[in-house]
Amino acid sequence: MPEGPSLVILKEKTEKFKGKKVLAVSGTAKADIEKVKNQVVKEIATWGKHYLIRFAKTTIRVHLLMFGTYTINERKEDRQPRLSLKFSNGEMNFYTCAVKMIDEDLDEVYDWSADVMNEKWSSVKTYKKLQEQSNSMICDALLNQEIFSGVGNIIKNEILFRNKIDPRSRVGAIPDKLLKALIRDARTYSFLFLEWKKKFELKAHWQAYHKKECPRDHTPIHKSNTGKGKRQSFYCTTCQKLYN
């Protein structure tokens, strides 16, 4: 599943369509996508893992889910796009994704302070939300998009390793200073993710995700499905402390 930084890259790649009129729209999406034909793109934005194309009276929301992909100025010959938008200066196509129309004001729909890639992100608000999840495992809390919008499994595993926290730790048991450091690192690492992704070297910087050995202790990295979400976690039981 593409994480927040990857959506920012998509946003940057498609900024050229801002201010352009949709000349043609097609796709297998059940949403009423036809209503954006002849409409001008007012803004390209993201919220976590949501890609947003805003028009005067509506917004197209694209969620790439687990296996969604996109192409710009080309099409996959053997695939029918879920959404295709053509402009005078190119086109964009989305596959294996969820498409939804949003007619409400985006400020009423989204809490921008939760998005780790957004300039309005707030560590204070994030901390308050985490305090309400004191009995949750930290691995679940980090993937809660209402708290850490844009954080996915890669970022989750890497920042827990960087901060030496076992993913099975209970939020309320993690020392306050360490919890606040983890919150800040969620944003810091997300921007490192963005930098490395642009250089095509993201995997080279992984320390725990899909690794076999801990680079700190040279002991085996454990892999298991943790938390209520049963998402894969990669962690070292030697240097990542379990807080219960």
PDB file of C-alpha atoms in Angstrom:
ATOM      1  CA  MET A   1       0.000   0.000   0.000  1.00  0.00           C
ATOM      2  CA  PRO A   2       1.488   3.372  -1.008  1.00  0.00           C
ATOM      3  CA  GLU A   3       2.283   5.508   2.043  1.00  0.00           C
ATOM      4  CA  GLY A   4       1.903   9.257   2.454  1.00  0.00           C
ATOM      5  CA  PRO A   5       5.269  10.241   0.926  1.00  0.00           C
ATOM      6  CA  SER A   6       4.505   8.248  -2.232  1.00  0.00           C
ATOM      7  CA  LEU A   7       1.247  10.169  -2.629  1.00  0.00           C
ATOM      8  CA  VAL A   8       3.184  13.434  -2.348  1.00  0.00           C
ATOM      9  CA  ILE A   9       5.348  12.260  -5.261  1.00  0.00           C
ATOM     10  CA  LEU A  10       2.178  11.537  -7.265  1.00  0.00           C
ATOM     11  CA  LYS A  11       0.911  15.013  -6.406  1.00  0.00           C
ATOM     12  CA  GLU A  12       4.127  16.598  -7.627  1.00  0.00           C
ATOM     13  CA  LYS A  13       4.028  14.593 -10.868  1.00  0.00           C
ATOM     14  CA  THR A  14       0.496  15.766 -11.640  1.00  0.00           C
ATOM     15  CA  GLU A  15       0.727  19.423 -10.591  1.00  0.00           C
ATOM     16  CA  LYS A  16       0.945  20.292 -14.300  1.00  0.00           C
ATOM     17  CA  PHE A  17      -2.770  19.493 -14.619  1.00  0.00           C
ATOM     18  CA  LYS A  18      -3.737  22.196 -12.123  1.00  0.00           C
ATOM     19  CA  GLY A  19      -5.672  24.917 -13.950  1.00  0.00           C
ATOM     20  CA  LYS A  20      -6.418  22.580 -16.862  1.00  0.00           C
ATOM     21  CA  LYS A  21      -9.861  21.552 -18.105  1.00  0.00           C
ATOM     22  CA  VAL A  22     -10.857  17.879 -18.158  1.00  0.00           C
ATOM     23  CA  LEU A  23     -11.477  17.140 -21.845  1.00  0.00           C
ATOM     24  CA  ALA A  24     -12.479  13.508 -21.378  1.00  0.00           C
ATOM     25  CA  VAL A  25     -13.208  11.233 -18.447  1.00  0.00           C
ATOM     26  CA  SER A  26     -13.690   7.465 -18.404  1.00  0.00           C
ATOM     27  CA  GLY A  27     -13.167   4.422 -16.230  1.00  0.00           C
ATOM     28  CA  THR A  28     -14.880   1.572 -14.442  1.00  0.00           C
ATOM     29  CA  ALA A  29     -15.380   3.487 -11.179  1.00  0.00           C
ATOM     30  CA  LYS A  30     -18.954   3.405  -9.883  1.00  0.00           C
ATOM     31  CA  ALA A  31     -18.672   7.004  -8.700  1.00  0.00           C
ATOM     32  CA  ASP A  32     -20.223   9.766 -10.802  1.00  0.00           C
ATOM     33  CA  ILE A  33     -16.918  10.710 -12.421  1.00  0.00           C
ATOM     34  CA  GLU A  34     -18.590  12.074 -15.577  1.00  0.00           C
ATOM     35  CA  LYS A  35     -19.589  15.258 -13.788  1.00  0.00           C
ATOM     36  CA  VAL A  36     -16.004  16.566 -13.865  1.00  0.00           C
ATOM     37  CA  LYS A  37     -15.929  16.642 -17.675  1.00  0.00           C
ATOM     38  CA  ASN A  38     -15.217  20.203 -18.873  1.00  0.00           C
ATOM     39  CA  GLN A  39     -14.413  21.202 -15.287  1.00  0.00           C
ATOM     40  CA  VAL A  40     -11.121  22.898 -14.385  1.00  0.00           C
ATOM     41  CA  VAL A  41      -8.773  21.383 -11.801  1.00  0.00           C
ATOM     42  CA  LYS A  42      -8.486  23.894  -8.958  1.00  0.00           C
ATOM     43  CA  GLU A  43      -6.069  22.002  -6.758  1.00  0.00           C
ATOM     44  CA  ILE A  44      -4.128  18.756  -6.460  1.00  0.00           C
ATOM     45  CA  ALA A  45      -3.744  17.683  -2.830  1.00  0.00           C
ATOM     46  CA  THR A  46      -3.167  14.689  -0.592  1.00  0.00           C
ATOM     47  CA  TRP A  47      -4.327  13.633   2.835  1.00  0.00           C
ATOM     48  CA  GLY A  48      -2.352  10.677   4.038  1.00  0.00           C
ATOM     49  CA  LYS A  49      -2.992   7.921   1.515  1.00  0.00           C
ATOM     50  CA  HIS A  50      -5.755   9.848  -0.272  1.00  0.00           C
ATOM     51  CA  TYR A  51      -5.011  11.603  -3.571  1.00  0.00           C
ATOM     52  CA  LEU A  52      -7.369  14.526  -4.132  1.00  0.00           C
ATOM     53  CA  ILE A  53      -8.296  16.325  -7.361  1.00  0.00           C
ATOM     54  CA  ARG A  54     -10.364  19.363  -6.413  1.00  0.00           C
ATOM     55  CA  PHE A  55     -12.756  21.127  -8.779  1.00  0.00           C
ATOM     56  CA  ALA A  56     -15.050  24.105  -8.126  1.00  0.00           C
ATOM     57  CA  LYS A  57     -17.954  22.066  -6.744  1.00  0.00           C
ATOM     58  CA  THR A  58     -16.584  18.580  -6.160  1.00  0.00           C
ATOM     59  CA  THR A  59     -13.423  16.572  -5.486  1.00  0.00           C
ATOM     60  CA  ILE A  60     -12.279  13.215  -6.808  1.00  0.00           C
ATOM     61  CA  ARG A  61     -10.696  11.097  -4.099  1.00  0.00           C
ATOM     62  CA  VAL A  62      -8.443   8.244  -5.193  1.00  0.00           C
ATOM     63  CA  HIS A  63      -7.267   5.610  -2.719  1.00  0.00           C
ATOM     64  CA  LEU A  64      -4.692   3.225  -4.196  1.00  0.00           C
ATOM     65  CA  LEU A  65      -5.464   0.541  -1.578  1.00  0.00           C
ATOM     66  CA  MET A  66      -2.956  -2.341  -1.401  1.00  0.00           C
ATOM     67  CA  PHE A  67      -2.114  -2.813  -5.064  1.00  0.00           C
ATOM     68  CA  GLY A  68      -3.240   0.353  -6.821  1.00  0.00           C
ATOM     69  CA  THR A  69      -1.101   1.896  -9.556  1.00  0.00           C
ATOM     70  CA  TYR A  70      -1.170   4.894 -11.853  1.00  0.00           C
ATOM     71  CA  THR A  71       0.287   6.030 -15.173  1.00  0.00           C
ATOM     72  CA  ILE A  72       0.821   9.518 -16.541  1.00  0.00           C
ATOM     73  CA  ASN A  73       0.630  10.148 -20.292  1.00  0.00           C
ATOM     74  CA  GLU A  74       0.419   6.426 -21.047  1.00  0.00           C
ATOM     75  CA  ARG A  75      -1.943   3.485 -20.552  1.00  0.00           C
ATOM     76  CA  LYS A  76      -1.541  -0.148 -19.619  1.00  0.00           C
ATOM     77  CA  GLU A  77      -2.548  -2.068 -22.731  1.00  0.00           C
ATOM     78  CA  ASP A  78      -4.055  -5.029 -20.892  1.00  0.00           C
ATOM     79  CA  ARG A  79      -5.837  -3.098 -18.145  1.00  0.00           C
ATOM     80  CA  GLN A  80      -8.981  -1.014 -17.963  1.00  0.00           C
ATOM     81  CA  PRO A  81      -8.409   2.059 -15.776  1.00  0.00           C
ATOM     82  CA  ARG A  82     -10.691   2.687 -12.830  1.00  0.00           C
ATOM     83  CA  LEU A  83     -10.338   6.378 -13.615  1.00  0.00           C
ATOM     84  CA  SER A  84      -8.902   8.165 -16.640  1.00  0.00           C
ATOM     85  CA  LEU A  85      -8.710  11.942 -17.045  1.00  0.00           C
ATOM     86  CA  LYS A  86      -7.534  13.611 -20.256  1.00  0.00           C
ATOM     87  CA  PHE A  87      -6.271  17.185 -20.502  1.00  0.00           C
ATOM     88  CA  SER A  88      -4.787  19.320 -23.264  1.00  0.00           C
ATOM     89  CA  ASN A  89      -1.306  18.611 -21.883  1.00  0.00           C
ATOM     90  CA  GLY A  90      -1.617  14.910 -21.066  1.00  0.00           C
ATOM     91  CA  GLU A  91      -3.598  12.342 -19.119  1.00  0.00           C
ATOM     92  CA  MET A  92      -3.555  10.368 -15.898  1.00  0.00           C
ATOM     93  CA  ASN A  93      -4.898   6.868 -15.315  1.00  0.00           C
ATOM     94  CA  PHE A  94      -5.534   4.974 -12.088  1.00  0.00           C
ATOM     95  CA  TYR A  95      -5.844   1.202 -11.711  1.00  0.00           C
ATOM     96  CA  THR A  96      -7.009  -1.172  -8.951  1.00  0.00           C
ATOM     97  CA  CYS A  97      -8.041   1.682  -6.707  1.00  0.00           C
ATOM     98  CA  ALA A  98     -11.083   3.121  -4.946  1.00  0.00           C
ATOM     99  CA  VAL A  99     -12.616   6.264  -6.436  1.00  0.00           C
ATOM    100  CA  LYS A 100     -15.057   8.463  -4.547  1.00  0.00           C
ATOM    101  CA  MET A 101     -16.638  11.859  -5.187  1.00  0.00           C
ATOM    102  CA  ILE A 102     -16.587  14.365  -2.312  1.00  0.00           C
ATOM    103  CA  ASP A 103     -19.003  17.281  -2.586  1.00  0.00           C
ATOM    104  CA  GLU A 104     -18.329  18.724   0.873  1.00  0.00           C
ATOM    105  CA  ASP A 105     -15.643  21.287   1.658  1.00  0.00           C
ATOM    106  CA  LEU A 106     -12.396  19.368   2.162  1.00  0.00           C
ATOM    107  CA  ASP A 107     -11.678  21.274   5.381  1.00  0.00           C
ATOM    108  CA  GLU A 108     -14.855  19.736   6.804  1.00  0.00           C
ATOM    109  CA  VAL A 109     -13.886  16.235   5.674  1.00  0.00           C
ATOM    110  CA  TYR A 110     -10.208  16.096   6.603  1.00  0.00           C
ATOM    111  CA  ASP A 111      -8.201  16.870   9.718  1.00  0.00           C
ATOM    112  CA  TRP A 112      -5.055  18.258   8.093  1.00  0.00           C
ATOM    113  CA  SER A 113      -3.263  18.310  11.447  1.00  0.00           C
ATOM    114  CA  ALA A 114      -3.197  14.489  11.379  1.00  0.00           C
ATOM    115  CA  ASP A 115      -1.349  14.281   8.046  1.00  0.00           C
ATOM    116  CA  VAL A 116       2.364  13.745   8.702  1.00  0.00           C
ATOM    117  CA  MET A 117       3.251  15.304   5.326  1.00  0.00           C
ATOM    118  CA  ASN A 118       1.084  18.398   5.738  1.00  0.00           C
ATOM    119  CA  GLU A 119       2.343  21.804   6.888  1.00  0.00           C
ATOM    120  CA  LYS A 120      -0.597  21.912   9.317  1.00  0.00           C
ATOM    121  CA  TRP A 121       0.507  18.698  11.060  1.00  0.00           C
ATOM    122  CA  SER A 122       0.409  19.018  14.840  1.00  0.00           C
ATOM    123  CA  SER A 123       2.481  16.928  17.240  1.00  0.00           C
ATOM    124  CA  VAL A 124       0.410  18.305  20.136  1.00  0.00           C
ATOM    125  CA  LYS A 125      -2.888  17.096  18.669  1.00  0.00           C
ATOM    126  CA  THR A 126      -1.300  13.766  17.750  1.00  0.00           C
ATOM    127  CA  TYR A 127      -0.131  13.297  21.330  1.00  0.00           C
ATOM    128  CA  LYS A 128      -3.621  14.025  22.677  1.00  0.00           C
ATOM    129  CA  LYS A 129      -5.143  11.484  20.287  1.00  0.00           C
ATOM    130  CA  LEU A 130      -2.593   8.876  21.348  1.00  0.00           C
ATOM    131  CA  GLN A 131      -3.451   9.408  25.002  1.00  0.00           C
ATOM    132  CA  GLU A 132      -6.988   8.316  24.153  1.00  0.00           C
ATOM    133  CA  GLN A 133      -5.546   5.046  22.791  1.00  0.00           C
ATOM    134  CA  SER A 134      -3.617   4.124  25.937  1.00  0.00           C
ATOM    135  CA  ASN A 135      -4.679   0.463  25.852  1.00  0.00           C
ATOM    136  CA  SER A 136      -3.901  -0.020  22.166  1.00  0.00           C
ATOM    137  CA  MET A 137      -0.707  -1.576  20.876  1.00  0.00           C
ATOM    138  CA  ILE A 138       1.590   1.057  19.401  1.00  0.00           C
ATOM    139  CA  CYS A 139       1.686  -0.914  16.123  1.00  0.00           C
ATOM    140  CA  ASP A 140      -2.073  -0.368  15.749  1.00  0.00           C
ATOM    141  CA  ALA A 141      -1.968   3.279  16.833  1.00  0.00           C
ATOM    142  CA  LEU A 142       0.703   4.153  14.266  1.00  0.00           C
ATOM    143  CA  LEU A 143      -1.446   2.741  11.465  1.00  0.00           C
ATOM    144  CA  ASN A 144      -4.573   4.558  12.649  1.00  0.00           C
ATOM    145  CA  GLN A 145      -5.044   7.098   9.859  1.00  0.00           C
ATOM    146  CA  GLU A 146      -7.045   9.418  12.100  1.00  0.00           C
ATOM    147  CA  ILE A 147      -3.931   9.791  14.261  1.00  0.00           C
ATOM    148  CA  PHE A 148      -1.044   9.292  11.828  1.00  0.00           C
ATOM    149  CA  SER A 149      -2.471   9.971   8.387  1.00  0.00           C
ATOM    150  CA  GLY A 150      -0.006   8.757   5.763  1.00  0.00           C
ATOM    151  CA  VAL A 151       1.940   6.370   7.990  1.00  0.00           C
ATOM    152  CA  GLY A 152       2.023   2.845   6.588  1.00  0.00           C
ATOM    153  CA  ASN A 153       3.699  -0.416   7.484  1.00  0.00           C
ATOM    154  CA  ILE A 154       7.171   0.595   6.313  1.00  0.00           C
ATOM    155  CA  ILE A 155       7.213   3.812   8.321  1.00  0.00           C
ATOM    156  CA  LYS A 156       5.671   2.033  11.314  1.00  0.00           C
ATOM    157  CA  ASN A 157       8.362  -0.633  11.436  1.00  0.00           C
ATOM    158  CA  GLU A 158      11.253   1.714  10.786  1.00  0.00           C
ATOM    159  CA  ILE A 159      10.397   4.360  13.379  1.00  0.00           C
ATOM    160  CA  LEU A 160       9.708   1.736  16.050  1.00  0.00           C
ATOM    161  CA  PHE A 161      13.150   0.292  15.346  1.00  0.00           C
ATOM    162  CA  ARG A 162      14.787   3.745  15.343  1.00  0.00           C
ATOM    163  CA  ASN A 163      13.223   4.497  18.736  1.00  0.00           C
ATOM    164  CA  LYS A 164      13.863   1.016  20.179  1.00  0.00           C
ATOM    165  CA  ILE A 165      10.203   0.261  20.893  1.00  0.00           C
ATOM    166  CA  ASP A 166       8.681  -3.196  20.511  1.00  0.00           C
ATOM    167  CA  PRO A 167       5.591  -2.958  18.235  1.00  0.00           C
ATOM    168  CA  ARG A 168       3.549  -4.946  20.760  1.00  0.00           C
ATOM    169  CA  SER A 169       4.037  -2.269  23.426  1.00  0.00           C
ATOM    170  CA  ARG A 170       0.943  -0.697  24.959  1.00  0.00           C
ATOM    171  CA  VAL A 171       0.687   3.026  24.178  1.00  0.00           C
ATOM    172  CA  GLY A 172      -0.019   3.990  27.786  1.00  0.00           C
ATOM    173  CA  ALA A 173       3.039   2.108  29.054  1.00  0.00           C
ATOM    174  CA  ILE A 174       5.553   3.853  26.796  1.00  0.00           C
ATOM    175  CA  PRO A 175       7.458   6.581  28.697  1.00  0.00           C
ATOM    176  CA  ASP A 176       6.078  10.009  27.878  1.00  0.00           C
ATOM    177  CA  LYS A 177       9.384  11.406  26.603  1.00  0.00           C
ATOM    178  CA  LEU A 178       9.874   8.424  24.308  1.00  0.00           C
ATOM    179  CA  LEU A 179       6.308   8.576  23.021  1.00  0.00           C
ATOM    180  CA  LYS A 180       6.731  12.233  22.079  1.00  0.00           C
ATOM    181  CA  ALA A 181      10.015  11.404  20.342  1.00  0.00           C
ATOM    182  CA  LEU A 182       8.234   8.682  18.358  1.00  0.00           C
ATOM    183  CA  ILE A 183       5.532  11.147  17.304  1.00  0.00           C
ATOM    184  CA  ARG A 184       8.140  13.601  16.028  1.00  0.00           C
ATOM    185  CA  ASP A 185       9.997  10.817  14.251  1.00  0.00           C
ATOM    186  CA  ALA A 186       6.855   9.782  12.388  1.00  0.00           C
ATOM    187  CA  ARG A 187       7.064  13.106  10.561  1.00  0.00           C
ATOM    188  CA  THR A 188      10.868  13.200  10.318  1.00  0.00           C
ATOM    189  CA  TYR A 189      11.079   9.721   8.832  1.00  0.00           C
ATOM    190  CA  SER A 190       8.203  10.407   6.435  1.00  0.00           C
ATOM    191  CA  PHE A 191      10.216  13.220   4.850  1.00  0.00           C
ATOM    192  CA  LEU A 192      13.327  11.016   4.746  1.00  0.00           C
ATOM    193  CA  PHE A 193      11.140   8.390   3.036  1.00  0.00           C
ATOM    194  CA  LEU A 194      10.152  11.037   0.479  1.00  0.00           C
ATOM    195  CA  GLU A 195      13.779  12.034  -0.133  1.00  0.00           C
ATOM    196  CA  TRP A 196      14.984   8.446  -0.513  1.00  0.00           C
ATOM    197  CA  LYS A 197      12.018   7.443  -2.666  1.00  0.00           C
ATOM    198  CA  LYS A 198      12.792  10.238  -5.125  1.00  0.00           C
ATOM    199  CA  LYS A 199      16.383   8.977  -5.352  1.00  0.00           C
ATOM    200  CA  PHE A 200      15.185   5.363  -5.857  1.00  0.00           C
ATOM    201  CA  GLU A 201      17.136   4.267  -2.783  1.00  0.00           C
ATOM    202  CA  LEU A 202      14.419   3.757  -0.158  1.00  0.00           C
ATOM    203  CA  LYS A 203      15.066   0.040   0.396  1.00  0.00           C
ATOM    204  CA  ALA A 204      18.772   0.678   0.959  1.00  0.00           C
ATOM    205  CA  HIS A 205      17.886   2.614   4.115  1.00  0.00           C
ATOM    206  CA  TRP A 206      15.607   0.003   5.687  1.00  0.00           C
ATOM    207  CA  GLN A 207      16.929  -1.208   9.027  1.00  0.00           C
ATOM    208  CA  ALA A 208      14.127  -3.516  10.157  1.00  0.00           C
ATOM    209  CA  TYR A 209      11.464  -3.832   7.449  1.00  0.00           C
ATOM    210  CA  HIS A 210      11.915  -7.231   5.744  1.00  0.00           C
ATOM    211  CA  LYS A 211      15.363  -7.594   7.316  1.00  0.00           C
ATOM    212  CA  LYS A 212      16.756 -10.841   8.727  1.00  0.00           C
ATOM    213  CA  GLU A 213      19.313  -9.438  11.168  1.00  0.00           C
ATOM    214  CA  CYS A 214      19.359  -6.462  13.512  1.00  0.00           C
ATOM    215  CA  PRO A 215      22.076  -4.016  12.400  1.00  0.00           C
ATOM    216  CA  ARG A 216      22.605  -2.955  16.020  1.00  0.00           C
ATOM    217  CA  ASP A 217      22.845  -6.310  17.792  1.00  0.00           C
ATOM    218  CA  HIS A 218      23.378  -8.733  14.901  1.00  0.00           C
ATOM    219  CA  THR A 219      20.633 -10.920  16.316  1.00  0.00           C
ATOM    220  CA  PRO A 220      17.664 -12.249  14.303  1.00  0.00           C
ATOM    221  CA  ILE A 221      14.853  -9.871  13.386  1.00  0.00           C
ATOM    222  CA  HIS A 222      11.490 -11.346  14.379  1.00  0.00           C
ATOM    223  CA  LYS A 223       8.592 -11.252  11.944  1.00  0.00           C
ATOM    224  CA  SER A 224       5.009 -11.647  13.134  1.00  0.00           C
ATOM    225  CA  ASN A 225       1.517 -10.267  12.593  1.00  0.00           C
ATOM    226  CA  THR A 226       0.884  -7.972  15.530  1.00  0.00           C
ATOM    227  CA  GLY A 227      -2.005  -6.021  16.992  1.00  0.00           C
ATOM    228  CA  LYS A 228      -5.678  -6.087  16.098  1.00  0.00           C
ATOM    229  CA  GLY A 229      -4.844  -5.242  12.507  1.00  0.00           C
ATOM    230  CA  LYS A 230      -2.545  -8.285  12.198  1.00  0.00           C
ATOM    231  CA  ARG A 231      -0.112  -6.351  10.024  1.00  0.00           C
ATOM    232  CA  GLN A 232       3.432  -7.630   9.613  1.00  0.00           C
ATOM    233  CA  SER A 233       5.910  -6.334  12.139  1.00  0.00           C
ATOM    234  CA  PHE A 234       9.687  -6.710  11.981  1.00  0.00           C
ATOM    235  CA  TYR A 235      11.488  -6.136  15.272  1.00  0.00           C
ATOM    236  CA  CYS A 236      14.485  -7.020  17.413  1.00  0.00           C
ATOM    237  CA  THR A 237      13.638  -8.374  20.857  1.00  0.00           C
ATOM    238  CA  THR A 238      17.141  -7.492  22.054  1.00  0.00           C
ATOM    239  CA  CYS A 239      17.144  -3.727  21.504  1.00  0.00           C
ATOM    240  CA  GLN A 240      13.444  -2.914  21.070  1.00  0.00           C
ATOM    241  CA  LYS A 241      11.912  -2.800  24.534  1.00  0.00           C
ATOM    242  CA  LEU A 242       8.441  -4.167  25.227  1.00  0.00           C
ATOM    243  CA  TYR A 243       6.397  -1.761  27.364  1.00  0.00           C
ATOM    244  CA  ASN A 244       3.383  -3.368  29.041  1.00  0.00           C
TER     245      ASN A 244
END
